[in-house]
XYZ file of C-alpha atoms in Angstrom:
439
model
C -36.708 5.314 -5.036
C -34.652 2.244 -6.031
C -32.666 1.035 -8.993
C -35.685 -0.961 -10.157
C -37.670 2.253 -10.571
C -35.056 4.193 -12.564
C -36.103 6.152 -15.607
C -35.429 4.201 -18.793
C -33.536 7.255 -20.055
C -29.882 6.317 -20.525
C -28.546 9.683 -19.361
C -30.943 12.039 -17.530
C -27.625 13.775 -16.759
C -24.310 13.016 -18.445
C -21.327 13.269 -16.115
C -17.730 12.275 -16.807
C -14.965 11.357 -14.412
C -11.586 11.600 -16.135
C -8.543 10.113 -14.414
C -4.914 10.336 -15.546
C -3.307 6.886 -15.613
C -0.266 6.740 -13.267
C -0.190 10.516 -13.691
C 3.197 11.526 -12.234
C 5.087 8.603 -13.762
C 3.250 9.159 -17.065
C 4.291 12.832 -17.077
C 7.915 11.669 -16.808
C 7.476 9.169 -19.654
C 5.847 11.845 -21.803
C 8.714 14.218 -21.012
C 11.368 11.553 -21.692
C 10.208 9.276 -24.555
C 13.124 6.879 -23.967
C 11.388 5.890 -20.718
C 8.285 4.631 -22.538
C 7.720 0.981 -21.687
C 10.139 1.061 -18.742
C 9.312 0.704 -15.017
C 9.367 4.357 -13.962
C 8.974 5.315 -10.299
C 8.820 8.835 -8.846
C 9.477 9.760 -5.219
C 13.235 9.234 -5.094
C 13.583 12.375 -2.966
C 11.222 10.871 -0.369
C 12.920 7.501 -0.316
C 9.695 5.714 -1.273
C 7.601 5.048 -4.369
C 5.159 7.919 -4.843
C 3.905 7.138 -8.354
C 4.434 4.065 -10.518
C 4.181 3.421 -14.220
C 2.111 0.383 -15.147
C 5.336 -1.374 -16.128
C 6.576 -0.956 -12.537
C 3.281 -2.219 -11.126
C 3.521 -5.302 -13.354
C 6.904 -6.107 -11.759
C 5.428 -6.104 -8.254
C 6.365 -2.591 -7.123
C 3.766 -0.929 -4.886
C 3.286 2.615 -3.654
C 5.124 3.328 -0.415
C 7.885 0.764 -1.026
C 11.375 1.854 0.022
C 14.050 2.457 -2.614
C 16.027 -0.501 -1.298
C 13.067 -2.857 -1.650
C 12.282 -1.521 -5.131
C 15.851 -2.187 -6.312
C 15.648 -5.720 -4.913
C 12.467 -6.760 -6.738
C 12.957 -4.581 -9.830
C 16.683 -3.884 -10.483
C 15.897 -2.210 -13.822
C 13.576 0.370 -12.210
C 14.112 4.000 -13.227
C 13.965 6.032 -9.986
C 13.277 9.743 -10.408
C 12.785 12.692 -8.040
C 9.283 14.135 -8.218
C 8.941 17.180 -10.489
C 5.768 18.665 -9.014
C 6.172 21.904 -10.938
C 5.865 20.130 -14.292
C 3.077 17.852 -13.017
C 1.093 20.917 -11.942
C 1.537 22.610 -15.308
C 0.448 19.496 -17.195
C -2.523 19.238 -14.850
C -3.607 22.726 -15.894
C -3.306 21.728 -19.562
C -5.439 18.683 -18.780
C -8.239 20.898 -17.396
C -7.938 23.338 -20.300
C -8.402 20.539 -22.839
C -11.550 19.278 -21.096
C -12.908 22.854 -21.018
C -12.731 22.968 -24.824
C -15.734 20.647 -24.729
C -17.624 21.916 -21.656
C -17.240 24.842 -19.232
C -18.592 22.734 -16.358
C -15.415 21.145 -15.008
C -14.613 20.350 -11.384
C -10.864 20.125 -10.759
C -11.075 17.296 -8.267
C -7.357 16.521 -8.037
C -4.125 17.176 -9.878
C -4.765 14.073 -12.014
C -8.565 13.872 -12.165
C -11.671 15.924 -12.821
C -15.424 15.704 -13.254
C -17.151 17.229 -16.298
C -20.862 17.710 -16.996
C -21.638 17.301 -20.714
C -25.437 17.268 -20.341
C -27.159 18.930 -23.322
C -24.054 19.007 -25.523
C -25.089 16.313 -27.987
C -26.714 18.748 -30.396
C -24.078 21.545 -30.222
C -21.207 19.052 -30.612
C -23.165 16.822 -33.038
C -22.107 13.700 -31.142
C -23.641 11.248 -28.697
C -22.503 11.437 -25.085
C -20.461 8.276 -25.650
C -18.676 9.861 -28.613
C -18.054 13.117 -26.695
C -16.422 11.111 -23.887
C -14.346 9.214 -26.441
C -13.270 12.386 -28.227
C -12.164 14.056 -24.971
C -10.111 10.975 -24.123
C -8.604 10.873 -27.614
C -7.495 14.525 -27.469
C -6.060 14.159 -23.945
C -4.094 11.030 -24.882
C -2.696 12.677 -27.997
C -1.825 16.140 -26.688
C -0.411 15.116 -23.294
C 1.357 12.005 -24.540
C -0.112 9.488 -22.090
C -3.445 7.844 -21.406
C -6.537 8.718 -19.386
C -9.389 6.540 -18.152
C -12.936 7.872 -18.443
C -16.252 6.959 -16.861
C -19.568 8.256 -18.255
C -22.718 7.992 -16.133
C -25.715 9.957 -14.796
C -23.824 11.247 -11.718
C -20.426 11.668 -10.073
C -20.439 8.545 -7.907
C -21.164 6.194 -10.799
C -18.792 8.064 -13.152
C -16.045 7.488 -10.593
C -16.814 3.762 -10.679
C -16.640 3.848 -14.484
C -13.207 5.490 -14.689
C -11.715 2.803 -12.425
C -13.389 -0.090 -14.241
C -10.918 -0.520 -17.113
C -7.516 0.842 -16.279
C -5.346 1.925 -17.936
C -6.796 3.776 -20.936
C -10.372 2.668 -20.394
C -13.684 4.240 -21.429
C -16.592 2.772 -19.463
C -20.143 3.883 -20.182
C -22.690 3.213 -17.429
C -26.181 4.313 -18.493
C -28.847 4.647 -15.778
C -30.525 1.360 -16.596
C -27.227 -0.589 -16.290
C -25.994 0.754 -12.956
C -27.061 -2.394 -11.079
C -24.815 -4.581 -13.249
C -21.709 -2.712 -12.076
C -22.773 -2.312 -8.441
C -23.354 -6.041 -8.116
C -19.665 -6.689 -8.908
C -18.327 -4.054 -6.515
C -17.460 -4.425 -2.817
C -19.239 -1.838 -0.681
C -15.961 -0.525 0.782
C -14.761 0.301 -2.757
C -17.503 2.896 -3.266
C -16.102 6.411 -3.615
C -16.690 8.177 -0.274
C -17.160 5.002 1.794
C -14.200 4.616 4.130
C -12.914 1.497 5.865
C -14.897 2.106 9.071
C -18.165 2.648 7.193
C -17.424 -0.372 5.036
C -16.812 -2.500 8.141
C -20.129 -1.352 9.654
C -22.007 -2.179 6.457
C -20.363 -5.608 6.340
C -21.568 -6.277 9.896
C -25.080 -5.371 8.714
C -24.800 -8.007 5.988
C -24.147 -5.449 3.237
C -21.224 -6.772 1.186
C -21.766 -5.246 -2.270
C -22.564 -1.782 -3.548
C -25.796 -3.148 -4.980
C -26.922 -4.442 -1.578
C -26.330 -0.964 -0.139
C -28.282 0.641 -2.996
C -31.214 -1.729 -2.331
C -31.456 -0.714 1.340
C -34.597 1.215 2.270
C -34.318 4.976 2.615
C -35.532 4.839 6.237
C -32.663 2.481 7.146
C -30.084 4.679 5.423
C -31.343 7.811 7.214
C -31.296 5.997 10.547
C -27.652 4.932 10.382
C -25.928 7.471 8.130
C -25.361 11.215 7.919
C -25.961 13.368 4.859
C -22.763 12.531 2.881
C -23.494 8.795 2.857
C -27.178 9.408 2.213
C -26.145 11.367 -0.881
C -23.937 8.492 -2.030
C -26.893 6.104 -1.561
C -29.100 8.314 -3.749
C -26.428 8.429 -6.445
C -26.044 4.646 -6.384
C -29.762 4.641 -7.143
C -29.181 6.779 -10.232
C -30.167 10.177 -8.854
C -28.022 13.256 -9.573
C -27.300 14.685 -6.098
C -23.657 15.756 -5.885
C -23.294 18.961 -7.875
C -19.997 19.731 -9.553
C -17.922 22.291 -7.661
C -17.005 24.679 -10.448
C -15.593 27.561 -8.424
C -11.979 27.710 -7.359
C -11.557 26.733 -3.716
C -12.077 29.781 -1.508
C -11.377 28.370 1.942
C -10.178 25.326 3.861
C -11.409 23.479 6.942
C -7.780 22.916 8.010
C -4.264 23.471 6.684
C -1.502 20.909 7.121
C 2.186 21.167 6.259
C 4.460 18.175 6.790
C 7.992 17.501 5.563
C 10.306 14.544 5.923
C 14.057 15.223 5.965
C 17.124 12.967 5.782
C 19.318 12.109 7.470
C 17.271 12.008 10.699
C 18.477 14.438 13.359
C 18.642 14.742 17.140
C 19.729 18.401 16.937
C 17.021 20.332 18.765
C 17.580 23.625 16.922
C 17.586 21.925 13.535
C 14.417 19.913 14.180
C 12.647 23.000 15.522
C 13.755 24.896 12.420
C 12.042 22.243 10.270
C 8.850 22.736 12.286
C 9.197 26.532 11.998
C 9.509 26.282 8.219
C 6.300 24.245 8.029
C 4.492 26.764 10.223
C 5.548 29.576 7.893
C 4.350 27.611 4.851
C 1.007 26.913 6.518
C 0.565 30.593 7.417
C 1.329 31.661 3.838
C -1.568 29.480 2.708
C -3.854 30.851 5.422
C -3.171 34.444 4.391
C -3.649 33.609 0.716
C -7.190 32.443 1.488
C -7.786 35.193 4.078
C -8.179 32.721 6.914
C -6.759 32.461 10.417
C -6.431 29.583 12.883
C -7.699 29.331 16.448
C -6.010 25.984 17.179
C -2.983 23.982 16.061
C -1.330 20.589 16.454
C 2.464 20.345 16.276
C 4.012 16.913 15.766
C 7.316 15.134 15.234
C 7.971 11.647 13.887
C 11.067 9.740 14.932
C 13.326 7.477 12.918
C 11.381 4.534 14.391
C 8.137 6.109 13.047
C 6.910 6.985 16.542
C 4.862 10.195 16.542
C 4.465 12.731 19.326
C 1.957 15.585 19.101
C 0.860 18.609 21.115
C -2.379 20.538 20.633
C -2.510 24.258 21.431
C -5.117 27.000 21.337
C -4.460 30.670 20.604
C -6.004 33.615 22.461
C -7.442 34.723 19.096
C -7.420 33.407 15.560
C -4.153 34.233 13.784
C -2.231 33.744 10.537
C 0.907 35.488 11.826
C 3.859 33.087 11.604
C 5.754 34.590 14.550
C 2.798 34.105 16.915
C 2.393 30.437 16.031
C 6.153 29.823 16.074
C 6.321 31.366 19.567
C 3.591 29.010 20.745
C 5.498 26.080 19.234
C 8.631 27.143 21.144
C 6.666 27.095 24.406
C 5.562 23.469 23.970
C 8.494 22.051 21.984
C 10.081 20.436 25.052
C 6.951 18.264 25.322
C 7.641 16.943 21.813
C 11.415 16.696 21.619
C 13.536 13.958 23.195
C 17.315 14.302 22.741
C 17.693 10.510 22.767
C 15.564 10.222 19.614
C 16.396 11.001 16.002
C 13.623 12.759 14.113
C 12.786 12.489 10.420
C 9.518 14.435 10.088
C 8.088 17.678 11.463
C 4.580 18.958 10.835
C 1.777 21.289 11.808
C -1.981 21.195 11.374
C -3.886 24.482 11.720
C -7.625 24.144 12.281
C -10.724 25.799 13.744
C -10.213 28.267 10.905
C -11.954 31.627 10.704
C -12.511 33.932 7.761
C -10.532 37.022 8.711
C -11.543 40.314 7.178
C -9.908 41.936 10.210
C -8.182 40.708 13.376
C -10.063 41.012 16.646
C -7.621 41.787 19.492
C -7.914 39.818 22.719
C -8.723 41.589 25.982
C -5.162 42.641 26.869
C -3.789 43.235 23.368
C -2.813 46.558 21.886
C -4.731 47.063 18.577
C -1.752 49.043 17.250
C 0.497 45.968 17.618
C -1.911 43.920 15.518
C -2.058 46.650 12.886
C 1.753 46.645 12.675
C 1.757 42.851 12.251
C -0.808 43.088 9.460
C 1.369 45.616 7.603
C 4.492 43.534 8.246
C 2.983 40.421 6.662
C 1.517 42.390 3.787
C 5.064 43.545 3.069
C 6.555 40.045 3.431
C 3.929 38.503 1.135
C 4.453 41.271 -1.431
C 8.231 40.746 -1.492
C 7.851 36.983 -1.790
C 5.419 37.372 -4.693
C 7.714 39.813 -6.448
C 11.117 38.188 -5.897
C 10.205 34.553 -5.310
C 8.834 32.421 -2.508
C 10.757 32.584 0.792
C 12.772 35.644 -0.188
C 11.913 36.818 3.338
C 11.457 34.334 6.172
C 11.871 34.093 9.954
C 15.294 33.370 11.448
C 13.928 30.311 13.259
C 13.553 28.661 9.835
C 17.112 29.456 8.710
C 18.698 26.056 9.439
C 15.933 24.228 7.577
C 15.960 26.577 4.600
C 19.741 26.498 4.272
C 19.695 22.689 4.285
C 18.717 20.597 1.271
C 15.655 18.597 2.308
C 17.532 15.338 1.730
C 21.172 14.328 1.371
C 22.778 11.633 -0.741
C 20.711 9.761 -3.325
C 17.471 11.104 -1.869
C 18.721 14.639 -2.432
C 18.449 14.276 -6.204
C 16.608 17.224 -7.756
C 14.264 17.026 -10.762
C 15.760 18.220 -14.033
C 13.403 21.236 -14.114
C 15.298 22.680 -11.143
C 18.632 22.180 -12.840
C 17.690 23.699 -16.195
C 16.590 27.299 -15.669
C 15.608 29.750 -18.366
C 17.268 33.187 -18.576
C 15.927 35.356 -15.749
C 14.657 32.425 -13.680
C 15.810 31.694 -10.148
C 15.289 28.687 -7.892
C 12.301 30.479 -6.352
C 10.907 32.500 -9.254
C 10.091 30.586 -12.403
C 8.081 30.757 -15.589
C 5.087 28.443 -15.945
C 6.778 26.246 -18.550
C 7.098 22.460 -18.157
C 10.442 20.692 -18.382
C 10.326 19.384 -21.935
C 9.729 22.893 -23.365
C 12.675 24.193 -21.325
C 14.915 21.472 -22.775
C 13.806 22.397 -26.303
C 14.475 26.122 -25.676
C 17.897 25.404 -24.208
């Protein structure tokens, strides 16, 4: 099959990709109308730009810039700490609005989703183009900022459409017009094609997405695995990548990383930061009923040098104390007293679905049973009274220390304005601007 042999039908399937424009910064502007039209930047607590309003981008600010550099090139910039709680709540409202039109919604990221509207023209009494436009109109109005939408016969092309006219764009790419867009697109800009794959394609003389789409199927199968073969089919107009409608049930790996300031050369403090991340990673494992057989612990110094150690457990586990103990055993391989560290992290992988724990050869099954009950109790208390109500003593220094000091320690307003009965760890699912109205 090739683009030249596509069905003349405009939309054999009708798939939307909907992308929030500068989502985090836009949430802040929606929350604080006086910030509309101003260069808003979130990420103050991290010391770098995490999200930028389009006004900030127009002044030359880029993601990852330091606060000092931002102030130099854009003195009028409004720097805010990230309010992930409010962003998450607005993300849920975003999905709920899209589901008013179709139940087939894939929550692809906090600020983007795919939606299948195939067959809804008659029930909604609108063309696919008008359905896409109406969804965008409602999102823009109810959330107070803009979204960009791509409409096409599949996910890969819809993703191209949503990026085509940003911000606040609506790009319709019917099947018979796909080639027009692919011809103007570099192959490395295709969704799912990374830099290494793009470099390989360039070496093969494939510079544009259209040139990749025109490659013969035999050639694609020879050089690429299934994921890139699927992308190739979608570039040729075929619907291959189904929407993932179910909530995520498992993970291939779990990573928890935190940066802290000021950097520290205190061994106990740095280990406590690592311990805290291990606990957070284990909480996630237990939530999804998974356990890890291997882990990587790593530290990053003030000079951005990273050291890492990989370990393997005698059996798969999600028990924090077991992984923390293993980290203690290898920590001397990571830590150098002459260095100051700013980041600690853990990656848990080789994950297993754990309905029950299988003891190793020399383990007492009763000990494992006690650990299971212990963590059931800890998780219950944390759900009831707030996250981290109970935690391991090795994490005490990190949990008693604000993640950042000075300007970077600024907290979002949602943490400062609590409703009656709320605590720092147990909160109602209400975004900041409603809290301000209630107060």
